[in-house]
Amino acid sequence: MNVPFLDLKAQYVSIKQEIDAAVGSVLSSCQFVLGAHVKEFEENFARYCGVKHCIAVDTGTSALHLALLAAGIGPGDEVITAANTFIATCEAISYCGAIPVLVDMDEKTYNINPKLVKAAITPKTKAIIPVHLYGRPAPMAEINAIAKDAGLVVIEDACQAHGATYKDRPAGSWGQSGCFSFYPGKNLGAYGEGGAVVTNDDAAAEFMRLLRDHGSKQKYHHDAIGYNYRMEGLQGAILNVKLKHLPEWNRLRRAHADRYRQKLAGANLMLPPPDDDSQSVYHIFAVQVDDRSRFQDDLKEEGIGTLIHYPIPVHRQKAYAHLTWPSYPVTERQAGRIVSLPMFAELTDEQIDHVAAAARRSVDL
Ligand SMILES: Cc1ncc(COP(=O)(O)O)c(C=O)c1O
């Protein structure tokens, strides 16, 4: 049996008629950049996240960049984030001339460790970016309390957490801004690049809208040096269709995670943390094993795709070799042990059982 890591085709086939109609409607309207479809998506996604504003952009990285600029982050400022994130979180900080200050992860949750956040605050710290890694919200109540005490802005990197909740409130609605990526493989994925910032802050929303479109509110009138971070009309229309299906897709992902848990109970590997205040939407189902390369080879032989999120932590990347880093023991240890199993809404029970059986055979040898 073949179980790919991700099957985007299966999802397209299941909603083909709706998608094809939406694409056709953009083509006949010729609103290829921003326009009515993007506006409609902004309204729908803001509602979905329980906030006032959504600013649709071209990527999650641009979303983070705009959110940081709207928070007034600039050269020399320090921004605290998770050591085990995707590099884009740090790149956005660097684009502002600010310095990423990494904090080790909590061993059990894969999220930033709030105790270490507190210890990393200096007079230069201006913001914290908790990352809802793998679709599981970081402990936002604790992080917001720390930020409030220290007078810091919180920007959520919710790029992997569309529809996840913390204490029943949507990811993205806890900070000053929440940033999302609609990269095709995400729980809510475009058919190309896409991103968005959501916020309840009217002034920040207006500033981000201005900056995403060359600093312009009115064509050829430029109030600021901005960027071309606009979302394409096709992506807006496609995301509008897919957003309607997202609650069901997330429900299925959560059910698949439960089935993996049942089938892997007692096996010699570490499972992702169960829900507590944080309710995951399982963008990634990452387990930890002792001998990862053998594990991946064993699964590959049984037709199963796996990936690693992420094999080299940001502070070990060449791109960040110019900064001096302490060690991050938990992040470094888990970077050599984590492996992500197939996870997408269209997975069948038989496929999950096949993956779990192969995983068990590999680790329980
Ligand atoms: C945690 C995290 N932050 C930021 C990004 C950047 O998003 P994008 O690839 O849309 O720029 C991603 C996407 O891969 C991500 O997973």
GROMACS .gro file of C-alpha atoms and ligand atoms in nm:
model
  381
    1MET     CA    1   0.000   0.000   0.000
    2ASN     CA    2   0.124   0.346  -0.091
    3VAL     CA    3   0.085   0.626   0.167
    4PRO     CA    4   0.231   0.955   0.045
    5PHE     CA    5   0.337   1.212   0.304
    6LEU     CA    6   0.080   1.450   0.154
    7ASP     CA    7  -0.174   1.410  -0.127
    8LEU     CA    8  -0.283   1.748  -0.265
    9LYS     CA    9  -0.444   1.582  -0.567
   10ALA     CA   10  -0.690   1.389  -0.349
   11GLN     CA   11  -0.809   1.714  -0.197
   12TYR     CA   12  -0.844   1.887  -0.535
   13VAL     CA   13  -1.045   1.596  -0.675
   14SER     CA   14  -1.286   1.618  -0.380
   15ILE     CA   15  -1.367   1.988  -0.445
   16LYS     CA   16  -1.287   2.012  -0.817
   17GLN     CA   17  -1.621   2.155  -0.929
   18GLU     CA   18  -1.619   2.434  -0.672
   19ILE     CA   19  -1.255   2.520  -0.739
   20ASP     CA   20  -1.291   2.518  -1.116
   21ALA     CA   21  -1.594   2.749  -1.090
   22ALA     CA   22  -1.405   2.987  -0.859
   23VAL     CA   23  -1.105   2.996  -1.092
   24GLY     CA   24  -1.338   3.059  -1.388
   25SER     CA   25  -1.498   3.347  -1.205
   26VAL     CA   26  -1.158   3.516  -1.148
   27LEU     CA   27  -1.063   3.464  -1.511
   28SER     CA   28  -1.386   3.623  -1.633
   29SER     CA   29  -1.361   3.912  -1.384
   30CYS     CA   30  -0.991   3.970  -1.468
   31GLN     CA   31  -0.933   4.078  -1.105
   32PHE     CA   32  -0.597   3.906  -1.086
   33VAL     CA   33  -0.440   4.104  -0.802
   34LEU     CA   34  -0.636   4.182  -0.482
   35GLY     CA   35  -0.993   4.262  -0.600
   36ALA     CA   36  -1.335   4.131  -0.496
   37HIS     CA   37  -1.239   3.766  -0.436
   38VAL     CA   38  -0.951   3.861  -0.208
   39LYS     CA   39  -1.172   4.110  -0.023
   40GLU     CA   40  -1.435   3.843   0.032
   41PHE     CA   41  -1.168   3.604   0.160
   42GLU     CA   42  -1.040   3.871   0.399
   43GLU     CA   43  -1.387   3.914   0.544
   44ASN     CA   44  -1.444   3.540   0.575
   45PHE     CA   45  -1.104   3.464   0.727
   46ALA     CA   46  -1.128   3.751   0.980
   47ARG     CA   47  -1.465   3.608   1.090
   48TYR     CA   48  -1.320   3.257   1.107
   49CYS     CA   49  -1.038   3.381   1.333
   50GLY     CA   50  -1.278   3.587   1.546
   51VAL     CA   51  -1.103   3.920   1.473
   52LYS     CA   52  -1.191   4.250   1.305
   53HIS     CA   53  -0.935   4.265   1.025
   54CYS     CA   54  -0.760   4.035   0.780
   55ILE     CA   55  -0.493   4.165   0.544
   56ALA     CA   56  -0.432   3.913   0.268
   57VAL     CA   57  -0.077   3.903   0.137
   58ASP     CA   58   0.147   3.694  -0.088
   59THR     CA   59   0.320   3.473   0.173
   60GLY     CA   60   0.333   3.395   0.544
   61THR     CA   61   0.681   3.546   0.554
   62SER     CA   62   0.543   3.879   0.426
   63ALA     CA   63   0.263   3.854   0.685
   64LEU     CA   64   0.523   3.826   0.964
   65HIS     CA   65   0.727   4.111   0.817
   66LEU     CA   66   0.424   4.344   0.802
   67ALA     CA   67   0.311   4.250   1.153
   68LEU     CA   68   0.657   4.330   1.290
   69LEU     CA   69   0.669   4.664   1.105
   70ALA     CA   70   0.321   4.752   1.234
   71ALA     CA   71   0.449   4.678   1.586
   72GLY     CA   72   0.724   4.934   1.530
   73ILE     CA   73   1.008   4.680   1.526
   74GLY     CA   74   1.326   4.827   1.378
   75PRO     CA   75   1.706   4.810   1.371
   76GLY     CA   76   1.871   4.690   1.692
   77ASP     CA   77   1.547   4.568   1.853
   78GLU     CA   78   1.541   4.214   1.988
   79VAL     CA   79   1.251   3.980   1.910
   80ILE     CA   80   1.215   3.655   2.102
   81THR     CA   81   1.098   3.346   1.917
   82ALA     CA   82   1.119   2.966   1.924
   83ALA     CA   83   1.451   2.795   1.846
   84ASN     CA   84   1.269   2.508   1.671
   85THR     CA   85   1.077   2.718   1.418
   86PHE     CA   86   1.096   2.734   1.038
   87ILE     CA   87   1.357   2.992   0.929
   88ALA     CA   88   1.093   3.235   0.792
   89THR     CA   89   1.005   3.352   1.146
   90CYS     CA   90   1.365   3.469   1.192
   91GLU     CA   91   1.398   3.604   0.839
   92ALA     CA   92   1.104   3.839   0.897
   93ILE     CA   93   1.273   3.968   1.214
   94SER     CA   94   1.597   4.018   1.020
   95TYR     CA   95   1.416   4.207   0.738
   96CYS     CA   96   1.332   4.475   1.002
   97GLY     CA   97   1.699   4.503   1.101
   98ALA     CA   98   1.603   4.347   1.435
   99ILE     CA   99   1.780   4.056   1.606
  100PRO     CA  100   1.613   3.716   1.655
  101VAL     CA  101   1.664   3.592   2.009
  102LEU     CA  102   1.590   3.222   2.021
  103VAL     CA  103   1.443   3.038   2.317
  104ASP     CA  104   1.447   2.662   2.358
  105MET     CA  105   1.133   2.453   2.317
  106ASP     CA  106   0.940   2.270   2.586
  107GLU     CA  107   1.026   1.902   2.558
  108LYS     CA  108   0.665   1.787   2.586
  109THR     CA  109   0.473   2.040   2.377
  110TYR     CA  110   0.719   2.131   2.096
  111ASN     CA  111   0.620   2.492   2.171
  112ILE     CA  112   0.834   2.774   2.306
  113ASN     CA  113   0.910   2.735   2.678
  114PRO     CA  114   0.750   3.035   2.858
  115LYS     CA  115   0.994   3.015   3.152
  116LEU     CA  116   1.284   3.064   2.915
  117VAL     CA  117   1.103   3.351   2.739
  118LYS     CA  118   1.103   3.547   3.063
  119ALA     CA  119   1.476   3.485   3.112
  120ALA     CA  120   1.557   3.603   2.757
  121ILE     CA  121   1.404   3.951   2.798
  122THR     CA  122   1.656   4.240   2.790
  123PRO     CA  123   1.608   4.620   2.768
  124LYS     CA  124   1.626   4.579   2.387
  125THR     CA  125   1.343   4.325   2.365
  126LYS     CA  126   1.038   4.465   2.184
  127ALA     CA  127   0.830   4.164   2.086
  128ILE     CA  128   0.768   3.791   2.128
  129ILE     CA  129   0.668   3.564   1.841
  130PRO     CA  130   0.527   3.237   1.974
  131VAL     CA  131   0.508   2.980   1.695
  132HIS     CA  132   0.212   2.740   1.696
  133LEU     CA  133   0.434   2.465   1.567
  134TYR     CA  134   0.278   2.162   1.395
  135GLY     CA  135  -0.066   2.320   1.446
  136ARG     CA  136  -0.060   2.321   1.827
  137PRO     CA  137  -0.103   2.664   1.987
  138ALA     CA  138   0.171   2.784   2.219
  139PRO     CA  139   0.060   2.861   2.579
  140MET     CA  140  -0.080   3.203   2.493
  141ALA     CA  141  -0.215   3.299   2.836
  142GLU     CA  142   0.131   3.263   2.989
  143ILE     CA  143   0.304   3.435   2.699
  144ASN     CA  144   0.062   3.727   2.697
  145ALA     CA  145   0.105   3.769   3.075
  146ILE     CA  146   0.485   3.780   3.038
  147ALA     CA  147   0.454   4.029   2.749
  148LYS     CA  148   0.214   4.248   2.945
  149ASP     CA  149   0.447   4.265   3.247
  150ALA     CA  150   0.743   4.357   3.028
  151GLY     CA  151   0.555   4.590   2.790
  152LEU     CA  152   0.617   4.373   2.483
  153VAL     CA  153   0.410   4.316   2.170
  154VAL     CA  154   0.299   3.959   2.090
  155ILE     CA  155   0.280   3.849   1.727
  156GLU     CA  156   0.162   3.493   1.669
  157ASP     CA  157   0.326   3.283   1.401
  158ALA     CA  158   0.010   3.085   1.322
  159CYS     CA  159   0.143   2.978   0.980
  160GLN     CA  160   0.078   2.611   1.070
  161ALA     CA  161  -0.231   2.656   1.286
  162HIS     CA  162  -0.539   2.758   1.083
  163GLY     CA  163  -0.839   2.681   1.300
  164ALA     CA  164  -0.645   2.567   1.607
  165THR     CA  165  -0.768   2.700   1.940
  166TYR     CA  166  -0.618   2.785   2.275
  167LYS     CA  167  -0.871   2.793   2.562
  168ASP     CA  168  -1.138   2.775   2.289
  169ARG     CA  169  -1.020   3.097   2.124
  170PRO     CA  170  -0.873   3.082   1.773
  171ALA     CA  171  -0.500   3.088   1.711
  172GLY     CA  172  -0.414   3.425   1.563
  173SER     CA  173  -0.656   3.616   1.787
  174TRP     CA  174  -0.438   3.618   2.099
  175GLY     CA  175  -0.160   3.854   1.997
  176GLN     CA  176  -0.158   4.203   1.851
  177SER     CA  177  -0.142   4.023   1.516
  178GLY     CA  178  -0.161   3.664   1.398
  179CYS     CA  179   0.024   3.557   1.084
  180PHE     CA  180  -0.080   3.276   0.851
  181SER     CA  181   0.075   3.103   0.552
  182PHE     CA  182  -0.136   2.949   0.277
  183TYR     CA  183   0.151   2.758   0.120
  184PRO     CA  184  -0.014   2.466  -0.069
  185GLY     CA  185   0.057   2.197   0.192
  186LYS     CA  186  -0.086   2.394   0.484
  187ASN     CA  187  -0.421   2.297   0.645
  188LEU     CA  188  -0.564   2.588   0.444
  189GLY     CA  189  -0.347   2.597   0.132
  190ALA     CA  190  -0.361   2.811  -0.180
  191TYR     CA  191  -0.271   2.686  -0.529
  192GLY     CA  192   0.048   2.887  -0.516
  193GLU     CA  193   0.178   3.124  -0.248
  194GLY     CA  194  -0.044   3.306  -0.001
  195GLY     CA  195  -0.049   3.457   0.346
  196ALA     CA  196  -0.250   3.682   0.580
  197VAL     CA  197  -0.226   3.887   0.895
  198VAL     CA  198  -0.527   3.906   1.126
  199THR     CA  199  -0.567   4.169   1.395
  200ASN     CA  200  -0.815   4.361   1.610
  201ASP     CA  201  -0.591   4.669   1.601
  202ASP     CA  202  -0.743   4.925   1.361
  203ALA     CA  203  -0.425   5.133   1.323
  204ALA     CA  204  -0.202   4.829   1.266
  205ALA     CA  205  -0.450   4.696   1.006
  206GLU     CA  206  -0.451   5.025   0.815
  207PHE     CA  207  -0.071   5.045   0.822
  208MET     CA  208  -0.032   4.686   0.697
  209ARG     CA  209  -0.284   4.743   0.416
  210LEU     CA  210  -0.087   5.046   0.307
  211LEU     CA  211   0.250   4.870   0.319
  212ARG     CA  212   0.139   4.556   0.131
  213ASP     CA  213   0.051   4.767  -0.174
  214HIS     CA  214   0.350   4.999  -0.233
  215GLY     CA  215   0.244   5.235   0.048
  216SER     CA  216  -0.062   5.328  -0.155
  217LYS     CA  217  -0.431   5.375  -0.071
  218GLN     CA  218  -0.510   5.545  -0.397
  219LYS     CA  219  -0.354   5.437  -0.726
  220TYR     CA  220  -0.024   5.620  -0.795
  221HIS     CA  221  -0.038   5.807  -0.461
  222HIS     CA  222   0.228   5.665  -0.229
  223ASP     CA  223   0.227   5.767   0.137
  224ALA     CA  224   0.509   5.535   0.244
  225ILE     CA  225   0.780   5.319   0.091
  226GLY     CA  226   0.594   4.991   0.093
  227TYR     CA  227   0.620   4.648  -0.063
  228ASN     CA  228   0.448   4.442  -0.325
  229TYR     CA  229   0.298   4.186  -0.087
  230ARG     CA  230  -0.047   4.168  -0.252
  231MET     CA  231  -0.247   3.845  -0.269
  232GLU     CA  232  -0.348   3.727  -0.617
  233GLY     CA  233  -0.716   3.712  -0.709
  234LEU     CA  234  -0.696   3.342  -0.800
  235GLN     CA  235  -0.560   3.255  -0.457
  236GLY     CA  236  -0.833   3.460  -0.285
  237ALA     CA  237  -1.105   3.278  -0.479
  238ILE     CA  238  -0.950   2.935  -0.415
  239LEU     CA  239  -0.905   3.008  -0.043
  240ASN     CA  240  -1.269   3.118  -0.019
  241VAL     CA  241  -1.378   2.776  -0.143
  242LYS     CA  242  -1.134   2.589   0.077
  243LEU     CA  243  -1.214   2.788   0.392
  244LYS     CA  244  -1.567   2.641   0.386
  245HIS     CA  245  -1.416   2.292   0.407
  246LEU     CA  246  -1.148   2.371   0.664
  247PRO     CA  247  -1.352   2.285   0.979
  248GLU     CA  248  -1.427   1.937   0.839
  249TRP     CA  249  -1.068   1.887   0.720
  250ASN     CA  250  -0.936   1.986   1.063
  251ARG     CA  251  -1.187   1.752   1.229
  252LEU     CA  252  -1.059   1.468   1.012
  253ARG     CA  253  -0.694   1.550   1.091
  254ARG     CA  254  -0.777   1.537   1.461
  255ALA     CA  255  -0.953   1.204   1.417
  256HIS     CA  256  -0.651   1.069   1.225
  257ALA     CA  257  -0.424   1.184   1.509
  258ASP     CA  258  -0.646   0.993   1.756
  259ARG     CA  259  -0.623   0.681   1.543
  260TYR     CA  260  -0.244   0.709   1.518
  261ARG     CA  261  -0.234   0.743   1.897
  262GLN     CA  262  -0.448   0.432   1.950
  263LYS     CA  263  -0.252   0.224   1.701
  264LEU     CA  264   0.087   0.340   1.829
  265ALA     CA  265   0.009   0.323   2.202
  266GLY     CA  266   0.292   0.154   2.391
  267ALA     CA  267   0.528   0.150   2.089
  268ASN     CA  268   0.888   0.254   2.141
  269LEU     CA  269   0.846   0.608   2.007
  270MET     CA  270   0.733   0.942   2.146
  271LEU     CA  271   0.393   1.066   2.032
  272PRO     CA  272   0.292   1.434   2.001
  273PRO     CA  273   0.140   1.582   2.318
  274PRO     CA  274  -0.236   1.536   2.367
  275ASP     CA  275  -0.461   1.843   2.384
  276ASP     CA  276  -0.486   2.049   2.700
  277ASP     CA  277  -0.565   2.421   2.676
  278SER     CA  278  -0.405   2.394   2.332
  279GLN     CA  279  -0.615   2.216   2.071
  280SER     CA  280  -0.404   2.110   1.776
  281VAL     CA  281  -0.515   2.093   1.414
  282TYR     CA  282  -0.224   1.858   1.337
  283HIS     CA  283  -0.065   2.033   1.044
  284ILE     CA  284   0.216   1.788   1.118
  285PHE     CA  285   0.205   1.463   1.316
  286ALA     CA  286   0.563   1.442   1.444
  287VAL     CA  287   0.690   1.149   1.649
  288GLN     CA  288   1.037   1.100   1.799
  289VAL     CA  289   1.242   0.786   1.743
  290ASP     CA  290   1.591   0.672   1.844
  291ASP     CA  291   1.718   0.564   1.502
  292ARG     CA  292   1.551   0.798   1.258
  293SER     CA  293   1.729   0.710   0.938
  294ARG     CA  294   1.650   0.341   0.983
  295PHE     CA  295   1.290   0.432   1.071
  296GLN     CA  296   1.251   0.641   0.755
  297ASP     CA  297   1.411   0.367   0.543
  298ASP     CA  298   1.184   0.100   0.694
  299LEU     CA  299   0.873   0.308   0.622
  300LYS     CA  300   0.991   0.393   0.271
  301GLU     CA  301   1.026   0.023   0.196
  302GLU     CA  302   0.659  -0.013   0.285
  303GLY     CA  303   0.558   0.269   0.050
  304ILE     CA  304   0.523   0.536   0.321
  305GLY     CA  305   0.644   0.895   0.284
  306THR     CA  306   0.791   1.080   0.582
  307LEU     CA  307   0.959   1.421   0.627
  308ILE     CA  308   1.157   1.602   0.898
  309HIS     CA  309   1.037   1.935   1.039
  310TYR     CA  310   1.315   2.053   1.076
  311PRO     CA  311   1.649   1.870   1.053
  312ILE     CA  312   1.875   2.175   1.110
  313PRO     CA  313   1.765   2.434   1.366
  314VAL     CA  314   1.785   2.802   1.264
  315HIS     CA  315   2.089   2.876   1.483
  316ARG     CA  316   2.283   2.600   1.302
  317GLN     CA  317   2.205   2.738   0.956
  318LYS     CA  318   2.475   2.914   0.749
  319ALA     CA  319   2.237   3.207   0.706
  320TYR     CA  320   2.260   3.280   1.080
  321ALA     CA  321   2.628   3.198   1.133
  322HIS     CA  322   2.704   3.570   1.178
  323LEU     CA  323   2.521   3.575   1.514
  324THR     CA  324   2.653   3.416   1.833
  325TRP     CA  325   2.423   3.152   1.973
  326PRO     CA  326   2.407   2.971   2.305
  327SER     CA  327   2.311   2.606   2.292
  328TYR     CA  328   1.949   2.493   2.279
  329PRO     CA  329   1.970   2.141   2.417
  330VAL     CA  330   1.608   2.037   2.372
  331THR     CA  331   1.580   2.174   2.017
  332GLU     CA  332   1.913   2.020   1.920
  333ARG     CA  333   1.826   1.680   2.062
  334GLN     CA  334   1.483   1.661   1.904
  335ALA     CA  335   1.615   1.783   1.566
  336GLY     CA  336   1.792   1.448   1.543
  337ARG     CA  337   1.491   1.242   1.651
  338ILE     CA  338   1.173   1.393   1.503
  339VAL     CA  339   1.002   1.248   1.201
  340SER     CA  340   0.666   1.349   1.056
  341LEU     CA  341   0.418   1.078   0.954
  342PRO     CA  342   0.166   1.119   0.670
  343MET     CA  343  -0.111   1.358   0.775
  344PHE     CA  344  -0.385   1.501   0.555
  345ALA     CA  345  -0.763   1.499   0.572
  346GLU     CA  346  -0.811   1.241   0.294
  347LEU     CA  347  -0.601   0.970   0.466
  348THR     CA  348  -0.800   0.649   0.507
  349ASP     CA  349  -0.816   0.432   0.820
  350GLU     CA  350  -0.642   0.156   0.622
  351GLN     CA  351  -0.356   0.390   0.533
  352ILE     CA  352  -0.317   0.502   0.895
  353ASP     CA  353  -0.320   0.141   1.014
  354HIS     CA  354  -0.056   0.052   0.753
  355VAL     CA  355   0.169   0.341   0.868
  356ALA     CA  356   0.122   0.255   1.236
  357ALA     CA  357   0.196  -0.115   1.178
  358ALA     CA  358   0.512  -0.033   0.980
  359ALA     CA  359   0.622   0.218   1.246
  360ARG     CA  360   0.568  -0.039   1.521
  361ARG     CA  361   0.765  -0.304   1.332
  362SER     CA  362   1.053  -0.060   1.290
  363VAL     CA  363   1.079   0.070   1.649
  364ASP     CA  364   0.987  -0.250   1.835
  365LEU     CA  365   1.246  -0.468   1.661
  366LIG     C1  366   0.612   2.832   1.122
  366LIG     C2  367   0.617   2.900   0.988
  366LIG     N1  368   0.644   3.031   0.983
  366LIG     C3  369   0.648   3.098   0.866
  366LIG     C4  370   0.626   3.034   0.746
  366LIG     C5  371   0.639   3.111   0.619
  366LIG     O1  372   0.529   3.102   0.535
  366LIG     P1  373   0.547   3.114   0.376
  366LIG     O2  374   0.618   2.993   0.327
  366LIG     O3  375   0.407   3.126   0.326
  366LIG     O4  376   0.625   3.239   0.351
  366LIG     C6  377   0.595   2.898   0.747
  366LIG     C7  378   0.565   2.826   0.621
  366LIG     O5  379   0.624   2.731   0.582
  366LIG     C8  380   0.592   2.828   0.871
  366LIG     O6  381   0.566   2.697   0.875
   0.00000   0.00000   0.00000
